[in-house]
Amino acid sequence: MATDIKDTAQAVEAASVMRLLPARPRLLALGEPTHGEDTLLDLRNELFRQLVEQEGYRTIAIESDCLKGLLVDDYLTSGTGTLEEAMEHGISHDWGAFTGNRELVRWMRAYNEDRPESEQLRFAGFDGPLEITEAASPRQVLSGLHDYLSARVARDLLPCPADALDRLLGADDRWTDPAAMMDPSRSMGRSTQAGELRLIADDLAALLDERMPQLLAESSWEEWQRARLYARTATGLLRYHHWMADTSPARLTRLVSVRDQMMAHNLLSLAERGPVFVHAHNSHLQREKSSMRMGGSRLEWWSAGALVSAQLGEDYAFVATALGTIHHQGVGTPPPDTLEGLLYARPHPSSVIDPAQLAAALGDTRPAPRVSPWFGYASLDPAHLNAIDGIVFVKDVEQSWRCPAGHPGESDA
């Protein structure tokens, strides 16, 4: 068995990944089992460079706030602002401080210099405007969508004037109260104002679709796409706030489900632009049901990857990253009877593995799932091999210059 498993490895290169796929997918997703490790971010960056140069990919989408990501994209395409501003304000969860993310944006900006718009690289966050302890106020997206429409359609077609919208929104800190994550009674999500805003958001989104020919004729494609992003985010964000105010046992499951649904909608929209390279936690990209422990309960939901795969078929591909050690986080050598342990026994520091060949080498048996010794790392479930297009295995993850606490709960996929 060991010899067969060793024979499944190839070098970590874009060409090795593409050989595993029937054709170039519109969305090529690379998952990671933990966040914030520059070893994994550097590997991602190199794969993206090769995909740009060899396969024609022009967009990268990462697990970050879709609204903040607009700042990074503006910096890359027009030089608006500075690299420091883009990293501080354009990437959420404080991940702009990671060296790997900074190097990605720096390289993309250098690549775009003196290139025509059609050849420029693009950046996107595809997560909702959601932090670990709060969700954003819907003000930015509702006001932005209202402004776009009010400048181009008759006033009597709008569901409300701007001042009425502002009154319903009220103070932003009522929406972003961190206590609402654990105490539903502190949430605005089921207030009378929130109910009215959900209807308004739905009407504004419908008006955007109804007037598409006119709006495209009177604005640029980029302006239209930004308005669509505002519409998607407004409806999704208000739905998220609605479930934050829920008191039923389904509350947390609904929250994680709405988040991944927002992610999926953003990915499907980005796929219209052309081939996109996607990077996020494995649990957001896998085809099988995702799960994690949160608030003392085990939650199960369909990830963004599962939702997108159901719609795109072979135009969606998922490559999962597995790893051996993260010694600085207490993740030591994996037990030899686990999938990671079998892969760790090979001499390669990193490799691309065909899951179908690996499954054939394993035969009818499946290794035991690795028990994660640290909440910020999720092992690869051996039962998922048949739903993965490729595996990138990294033997040892070296300590980054900055290592955050990670996403609480993303420890079980």
PDB file of N, CA, C and O in Angstrom, residues 119-166:
ATOM      1  N   GLU A 119      -6.519  42.868 -19.700  1.00  0.00           N
ATOM      2  CA  GLU A 119      -5.495  41.921 -19.269  1.00  0.00           C
ATOM      3  C   GLU A 119      -5.162  42.043 -17.791  1.00  0.00           C
ATOM      4  O   GLU A 119      -4.342  41.292 -17.274  1.00  0.00           O
ATOM      5  N   GLN A 120      -5.803  42.965 -17.098  1.00  0.00           N
ATOM      6  CA  GLN A 120      -5.457  43.201 -15.701  1.00  0.00           C
ATOM      7  C   GLN A 120      -6.007  42.115 -14.783  1.00  0.00           C
ATOM      8  O   GLN A 120      -7.036  41.503 -15.056  1.00  0.00           O
ATOM      9  N   LEU A 121      -5.282  41.905 -13.695  1.00  0.00           N
ATOM     10  CA  LEU A 121      -5.726  40.974 -12.668  1.00  0.00           C
ATOM     11  C   LEU A 121      -6.726  41.654 -11.749  1.00  0.00           C
ATOM     12  O   LEU A 121      -6.635  42.855 -11.502  1.00  0.00           O
ATOM     13  N   ARG A 122      -7.675  40.875 -11.247  1.00  0.00           N
ATOM     14  CA  ARG A 122      -8.724  41.412 -10.385  1.00  0.00           C
ATOM     15  C   ARG A 122      -8.734  40.665  -9.052  1.00  0.00           C
ATOM     16  O   ARG A 122      -8.388  39.483  -8.974  1.00  0.00           O
ATOM     17  N   PHE A 123      -9.158  41.367  -8.034  1.00  0.00           N
ATOM     18  CA  PHE A 123      -9.230  40.815  -6.682  1.00  0.00           C
ATOM     19  C   PHE A 123     -10.658  40.919  -6.179  1.00  0.00           C
ATOM     20  O   PHE A 123     -11.346  41.917  -6.437  1.00  0.00           O
ATOM     21  N   ALA A 124     -11.108  39.926  -5.438  1.00  0.00           N
ATOM     22  CA  ALA A 124     -12.436  39.987  -4.830  1.00  0.00           C
ATOM     23  C   ALA A 124     -12.433  39.270  -3.491  1.00  0.00           C
ATOM     24  O   ALA A 124     -11.792  38.230  -3.323  1.00  0.00           O
ATOM     25  N   GLY A 125     -13.137  39.854  -2.532  1.00  0.00           N
ATOM     26  CA  GLY A 125     -13.543  39.108  -1.356  1.00  0.00           C
ATOM     27  C   GLY A 125     -14.887  38.485  -1.684  1.00  0.00           C
ATOM     28  O   GLY A 125     -15.704  39.115  -2.346  1.00  0.00           O
ATOM     29  N   PHE A 126     -15.137  37.265  -1.246  1.00  0.00           N
ATOM     30  CA  PHE A 126     -16.439  36.672  -1.556  1.00  0.00           C
ATOM     31  C   PHE A 126     -17.241  36.327  -0.305  1.00  0.00           C
ATOM     32  O   PHE A 126     -18.337  35.779  -0.380  1.00  0.00           O
ATOM     33  N   ASP A 127     -16.714  36.694   0.861  1.00  0.00           N
ATOM     34  CA  ASP A 127     -17.458  36.521   2.101  1.00  0.00           C
ATOM     35  C   ASP A 127     -18.428  37.687   2.276  1.00  0.00           C
ATOM     36  O   ASP A 127     -18.270  38.742   1.647  1.00  0.00           O
ATOM     37  N   GLY A 128     -19.415  37.527   3.122  1.00  0.00           N
ATOM     38  CA  GLY A 128     -20.266  38.652   3.455  1.00  0.00           C
ATOM     39  C   GLY A 128     -19.530  39.618   4.374  1.00  0.00           C
ATOM     40  O   GLY A 128     -18.441  39.313   4.871  1.00  0.00           O
ATOM     41  N   PRO A 129     -20.104  40.794   4.620  1.00  0.00           N
ATOM     42  CA  PRO A 129     -19.484  41.748   5.562  1.00  0.00           C
ATOM     43  C   PRO A 129     -19.763  41.307   6.997  1.00  0.00           C
ATOM     44  O   PRO A 129     -20.509  41.933   7.742  1.00  0.00           O
ATOM     45  N   LEU A 130     -19.137  40.193   7.370  1.00  0.00           N
ATOM     46  CA  LEU A 130     -19.403  39.543   8.648  1.00  0.00           C
ATOM     47  C   LEU A 130     -18.091  39.307   9.370  1.00  0.00           C
ATOM     48  O   LEU A 130     -17.183  38.684   8.824  1.00  0.00           O
ATOM     49  N   GLU A 131     -17.989  39.790  10.588  1.00  0.00           N
ATOM     50  CA  GLU A 131     -16.851  39.464  11.429  1.00  0.00           C
ATOM     51  C   GLU A 131     -17.278  38.385  12.420  1.00  0.00           C
ATOM     52  O   GLU A 131     -18.453  38.007  12.484  1.00  0.00           O
ATOM     53  N   ILE A 132     -16.338  37.895  13.211  1.00  0.00           N
ATOM     54  CA  ILE A 132     -16.631  36.785  14.106  1.00  0.00           C
ATOM     55  C   ILE A 132     -17.721  37.153  15.106  1.00  0.00           C
ATOM     56  O   ILE A 132     -18.591  36.347  15.430  1.00  0.00           O
ATOM     57  N   THR A 133     -17.701  38.388  15.600  1.00  0.00           N
ATOM     58  CA  THR A 133     -18.632  38.762  16.663  1.00  0.00           C
ATOM     59  C   THR A 133     -19.734  39.699  16.202  1.00  0.00           C
ATOM     60  O   THR A 133     -20.541  40.143  17.026  1.00  0.00           O
ATOM     61  N   GLU A 134     -19.813  40.017  14.927  1.00  0.00           N
ATOM     62  CA  GLU A 134     -20.838  40.966  14.500  1.00  0.00           C
ATOM     63  C   GLU A 134     -21.077  40.869  13.000  1.00  0.00           C
ATOM     64  O   GLU A 134     -20.286  40.291  12.260  1.00  0.00           O
ATOM     65  N   ALA A 135     -22.191  41.439  12.588  1.00  0.00           N
ATOM     66  CA  ALA A 135     -22.504  41.614  11.170  1.00  0.00           C
ATOM     67  C   ALA A 135     -22.644  43.104  10.909  1.00  0.00           C
ATOM     68  O   ALA A 135     -23.080  43.866  11.778  1.00  0.00           O
ATOM     69  N   ALA A 136     -22.271  43.530   9.712  1.00  0.00           N
ATOM     70  CA  ALA A 136     -22.266  44.955   9.391  1.00  0.00           C
ATOM     71  C   ALA A 136     -23.677  45.522   9.357  1.00  0.00           C
ATOM     72  O   ALA A 136     -24.670  44.806   9.190  1.00  0.00           O
ATOM     73  N   SER A 137     -23.758  46.822   9.502  1.00  0.00           N
ATOM     74  CA  SER A 137     -25.009  47.521   9.238  1.00  0.00           C
ATOM     75  C   SER A 137     -25.302  47.429   7.744  1.00  0.00           C
ATOM     76  O   SER A 137     -24.382  47.473   6.923  1.00  0.00           O
ATOM     77  N   PRO A 138     -26.576  47.336   7.357  1.00  0.00           N
ATOM     78  CA  PRO A 138     -26.898  47.303   5.931  1.00  0.00           C
ATOM     79  C   PRO A 138     -26.862  48.678   5.262  1.00  0.00           C
ATOM     80  O   PRO A 138     -27.222  48.799   4.098  1.00  0.00           O
ATOM     81  N   ARG A 139     -26.413  49.696   5.977  1.00  0.00           N
ATOM     82  CA  ARG A 139     -26.448  51.060   5.433  1.00  0.00           C
ATOM     83  C   ARG A 139     -25.676  51.197   4.124  1.00  0.00           C
ATOM     84  O   ARG A 139     -26.187  51.735   3.137  1.00  0.00           O
ATOM     85  N   GLN A 140     -24.428  50.739   4.092  1.00  0.00           N
ATOM     86  CA  GLN A 140     -23.593  50.952   2.905  1.00  0.00           C
ATOM     87  C   GLN A 140     -24.234  50.361   1.660  1.00  0.00           C
ATOM     88  O   GLN A 140     -24.288  51.010   0.607  1.00  0.00           O
ATOM     89  N   VAL A 141     -24.744  49.141   1.776  1.00  0.00           N
ATOM     90  CA  VAL A 141     -25.268  48.473   0.576  1.00  0.00           C
ATOM     91  C   VAL A 141     -26.646  49.001   0.179  1.00  0.00           C
ATOM     92  O   VAL A 141     -26.934  49.175  -1.006  1.00  0.00           O
ATOM     93  N   LEU A 142     -27.489  49.260   1.150  1.00  0.00           N
ATOM     94  CA  LEU A 142     -28.812  49.790   0.814  1.00  0.00           C
ATOM     95  C   LEU A 142     -28.718  51.207   0.261  1.00  0.00           C
ATOM     96  O   LEU A 142     -29.373  51.550  -0.730  1.00  0.00           O
ATOM     97  N   SER A 143     -27.894  52.035   0.889  1.00  0.00           N
ATOM     98  CA  SER A 143     -27.729  53.407   0.405  1.00  0.00           C
ATOM     99  C   SER A 143     -27.053  53.426  -0.960  1.00  0.00           C
ATOM    100  O   SER A 143     -27.424  54.196  -1.845  1.00  0.00           O
ATOM    101  N   GLY A 144     -26.035  52.570  -1.146  1.00  0.00           N
ATOM    102  CA  GLY A 144     -25.350  52.508  -2.434  1.00  0.00           C
ATOM    103  C   GLY A 144     -26.268  52.059  -3.547  1.00  0.00           C
ATOM    104  O   GLY A 144     -26.245  52.614  -4.657  1.00  0.00           O
ATOM    105  N   LEU A 145     -27.089  51.069  -3.287  1.00  0.00           N
ATOM    106  CA  LEU A 145     -28.040  50.583  -4.286  1.00  0.00           C
ATOM    107  C   LEU A 145     -29.100  51.639  -4.576  1.00  0.00           C
ATOM    108  O   LEU A 145     -29.457  51.879  -5.742  1.00  0.00           O
ATOM    109  N   HIS A 146     -29.605  52.289  -3.536  1.00  0.00           N
ATOM    110  CA  HIS A 146     -30.612  53.339  -3.715  1.00  0.00           C
ATOM    111  C   HIS A 146     -30.040  54.493  -4.521  1.00  0.00           C
ATOM    112  O   HIS A 146     -30.700  55.021  -5.439  1.00  0.00           O
ATOM    113  N   ASP A 147     -28.815  54.893  -4.218  1.00  0.00           N
ATOM    114  CA  ASP A 147     -28.179  55.993  -4.955  1.00  0.00           C
ATOM    115  C   ASP A 147     -28.020  55.657  -6.428  1.00  0.00           C
ATOM    116  O   ASP A 147     -28.271  56.500  -7.308  1.00  0.00           O
ATOM    117  N   TYR A 148     -27.577  54.426  -6.718  1.00  0.00           N
ATOM    118  CA  TYR A 148     -27.391  54.011  -8.107  1.00  0.00           C
ATOM    119  C   TYR A 148     -28.710  54.079  -8.873  1.00  0.00           C
ATOM    120  O   TYR A 148     -28.775  54.594  -9.994  1.00  0.00           O
ATOM    121  N   LEU A 149     -29.769  53.568  -8.276  1.00  0.00           N
ATOM    122  CA  LEU A 149     -31.061  53.542  -8.959  1.00  0.00           C
ATOM    123  C   LEU A 149     -31.698  54.922  -9.046  1.00  0.00           C
ATOM    124  O   LEU A 149     -32.265  55.290 -10.085  1.00  0.00           O
ATOM    125  N   SER A 150     -31.613  55.699  -7.975  1.00  0.00           N
ATOM    126  CA  SER A 150     -32.287  56.998  -7.970  1.00  0.00           C
ATOM    127  C   SER A 150     -31.680  57.954  -8.992  1.00  0.00           C
ATOM    128  O   SER A 150     -32.358  58.882  -9.447  1.00  0.00           O
ATOM    129  N   ALA A 151     -30.439  57.722  -9.370  1.00  0.00           N
ATOM    130  CA  ALA A 151     -29.797  58.568 -10.381  1.00  0.00           C
ATOM    131  C   ALA A 151     -30.220  58.195 -11.790  1.00  0.00           C
ATOM    132  O   ALA A 151     -29.928  58.932 -12.742  1.00  0.00           O
ATOM    133  N   ARG A 152     -30.969  57.072 -11.942  1.00  0.00           N
ATOM    134  CA  ARG A 152     -31.228  56.568 -13.297  1.00  0.00           C
ATOM    135  C   ARG A 152     -32.685  56.184 -13.567  1.00  0.00           C
ATOM    136  O   ARG A 152     -33.048  55.963 -14.719  1.00  0.00           O
ATOM    137  N   VAL A 153     -33.498  56.061 -12.540  1.00  0.00           N
ATOM    138  CA  VAL A 153     -34.896  55.698 -12.773  1.00  0.00           C
ATOM    139  C   VAL A 153     -35.803  56.751 -12.145  1.00  0.00           C
ATOM    140  O   VAL A 153     -35.374  57.528 -11.268  1.00  0.00           O
ATOM    141  N   ALA A 154     -37.043  56.768 -12.565  1.00  0.00           N
ATOM    142  CA  ALA A 154     -38.011  57.746 -12.063  1.00  0.00           C
ATOM    143  C   ALA A 154     -38.213  57.577 -10.558  1.00  0.00           C
ATOM    144  O   ALA A 154     -38.242  56.455 -10.033  1.00  0.00           O
ATOM    145  N   ARG A 155     -38.361  58.687  -9.874  1.00  0.00           N
ATOM    146  CA  ARG A 155     -38.476  58.676  -8.418  1.00  0.00           C
ATOM    147  C   ARG A 155     -39.655  57.838  -7.938  1.00  0.00           C
ATOM    148  O   ARG A 155     -39.570  57.151  -6.910  1.00  0.00           O
ATOM    149  N   ASP A 156     -40.774  57.885  -8.679  1.00  0.00           N
ATOM    150  CA  ASP A 156     -41.958  57.167  -8.205  1.00  0.00           C
ATOM    151  C   ASP A 156     -41.832  55.648  -8.331  1.00  0.00           C
ATOM    152  O   ASP A 156     -42.681  54.907  -7.835  1.00  0.00           O
ATOM    153  N   LEU A 157     -40.774  55.155  -8.977  1.00  0.00           N
ATOM    154  CA  LEU A 157     -40.530  53.717  -9.055  1.00  0.00           C
ATOM    155  C   LEU A 157     -39.783  53.185  -7.839  1.00  0.00           C
ATOM    156  O   LEU A 157     -39.760  51.973  -7.592  1.00  0.00           O
ATOM    157  N   LEU A 158     -39.149  54.069  -7.094  1.00  0.00           N
ATOM    158  CA  LEU A 158     -38.382  53.647  -5.925  1.00  0.00           C
ATOM    159  C   LEU A 158     -39.320  53.339  -4.761  1.00  0.00           C
ATOM    160  O   LEU A 158     -40.348  54.007  -4.581  1.00  0.00           O
ATOM    161  N   PRO A 159     -38.998  52.338  -3.945  1.00  0.00           N
ATOM    162  CA  PRO A 159     -39.888  51.971  -2.840  1.00  0.00           C
ATOM    163  C   PRO A 159     -39.948  52.998  -1.716  1.00  0.00           C
ATOM    164  O   PRO A 159     -40.890  52.991  -0.924  1.00  0.00           O
ATOM    165  N   CYS A 160     -38.928  53.860  -1.627  1.00  0.00           N
ATOM    166  CA  CYS A 160     -38.931  54.899  -0.592  1.00  0.00           C
ATOM    167  C   CYS A 160     -37.890  55.952  -0.947  1.00  0.00           C
ATOM    168  O   CYS A 160     -36.953  55.675  -1.710  1.00  0.00           O
ATOM    169  N   PRO A 161     -38.018  57.182  -0.437  1.00  0.00           N
ATOM    170  CA  PRO A 161     -36.981  58.191  -0.651  1.00  0.00           C
ATOM    171  C   PRO A 161     -35.776  57.920   0.246  1.00  0.00           C
ATOM    172  O   PRO A 161     -35.851  57.146   1.214  1.00  0.00           O
ATOM    173  N   ALA A 162     -34.662  58.573  -0.058  1.00  0.00           N
ATOM    174  CA  ALA A 162     -33.419  58.330   0.680  1.00  0.00           C
ATOM    175  C   ALA A 162     -33.543  58.682   2.152  1.00  0.00           C
ATOM    176  O   ALA A 162     -32.995  57.984   3.015  1.00  0.00           O
ATOM    177  N   ASP A 163     -34.272  59.760   2.489  1.00  0.00           N
ATOM    178  CA  ASP A 163     -34.363  60.150   3.895  1.00  0.00           C
ATOM    179  C   ASP A 163     -35.170  59.135   4.707  1.00  0.00           C
ATOM    180  O   ASP A 163     -34.864  58.877   5.876  1.00  0.00           O
ATOM    181  N   ALA A 164     -36.174  58.521   4.089  1.00  0.00           N
ATOM    182  CA  ALA A 164     -36.936  57.478   4.778  1.00  0.00           C
ATOM    183  C   ALA A 164     -36.063  56.251   5.015  1.00  0.00           C
ATOM    184  O   ALA A 164     -36.138  55.606   6.076  1.00  0.00           O
ATOM    185  N   LEU A 165     -35.243  55.920   4.039  1.00  0.00           N
ATOM    186  CA  LEU A 165     -34.315  54.794   4.190  1.00  0.00           C
ATOM    187  C   LEU A 165     -33.364  55.059   5.348  1.00  0.00           C
ATOM    188  O   LEU A 165     -33.108  54.182   6.182  1.00  0.00           O
ATOM    189  N   ASP A 166     -32.865  56.270   5.426  1.00  0.00           N
ATOM    190  CA  ASP A 166     -31.924  56.643   6.481  1.00  0.00           C
ATOM    191  C   ASP A 166     -32.578  56.544   7.862  1.00  0.00           C
ATOM    192  O   ASP A 166     -31.956  56.073   8.820  1.00  0.00           O
TER     193      ASP A 166
END
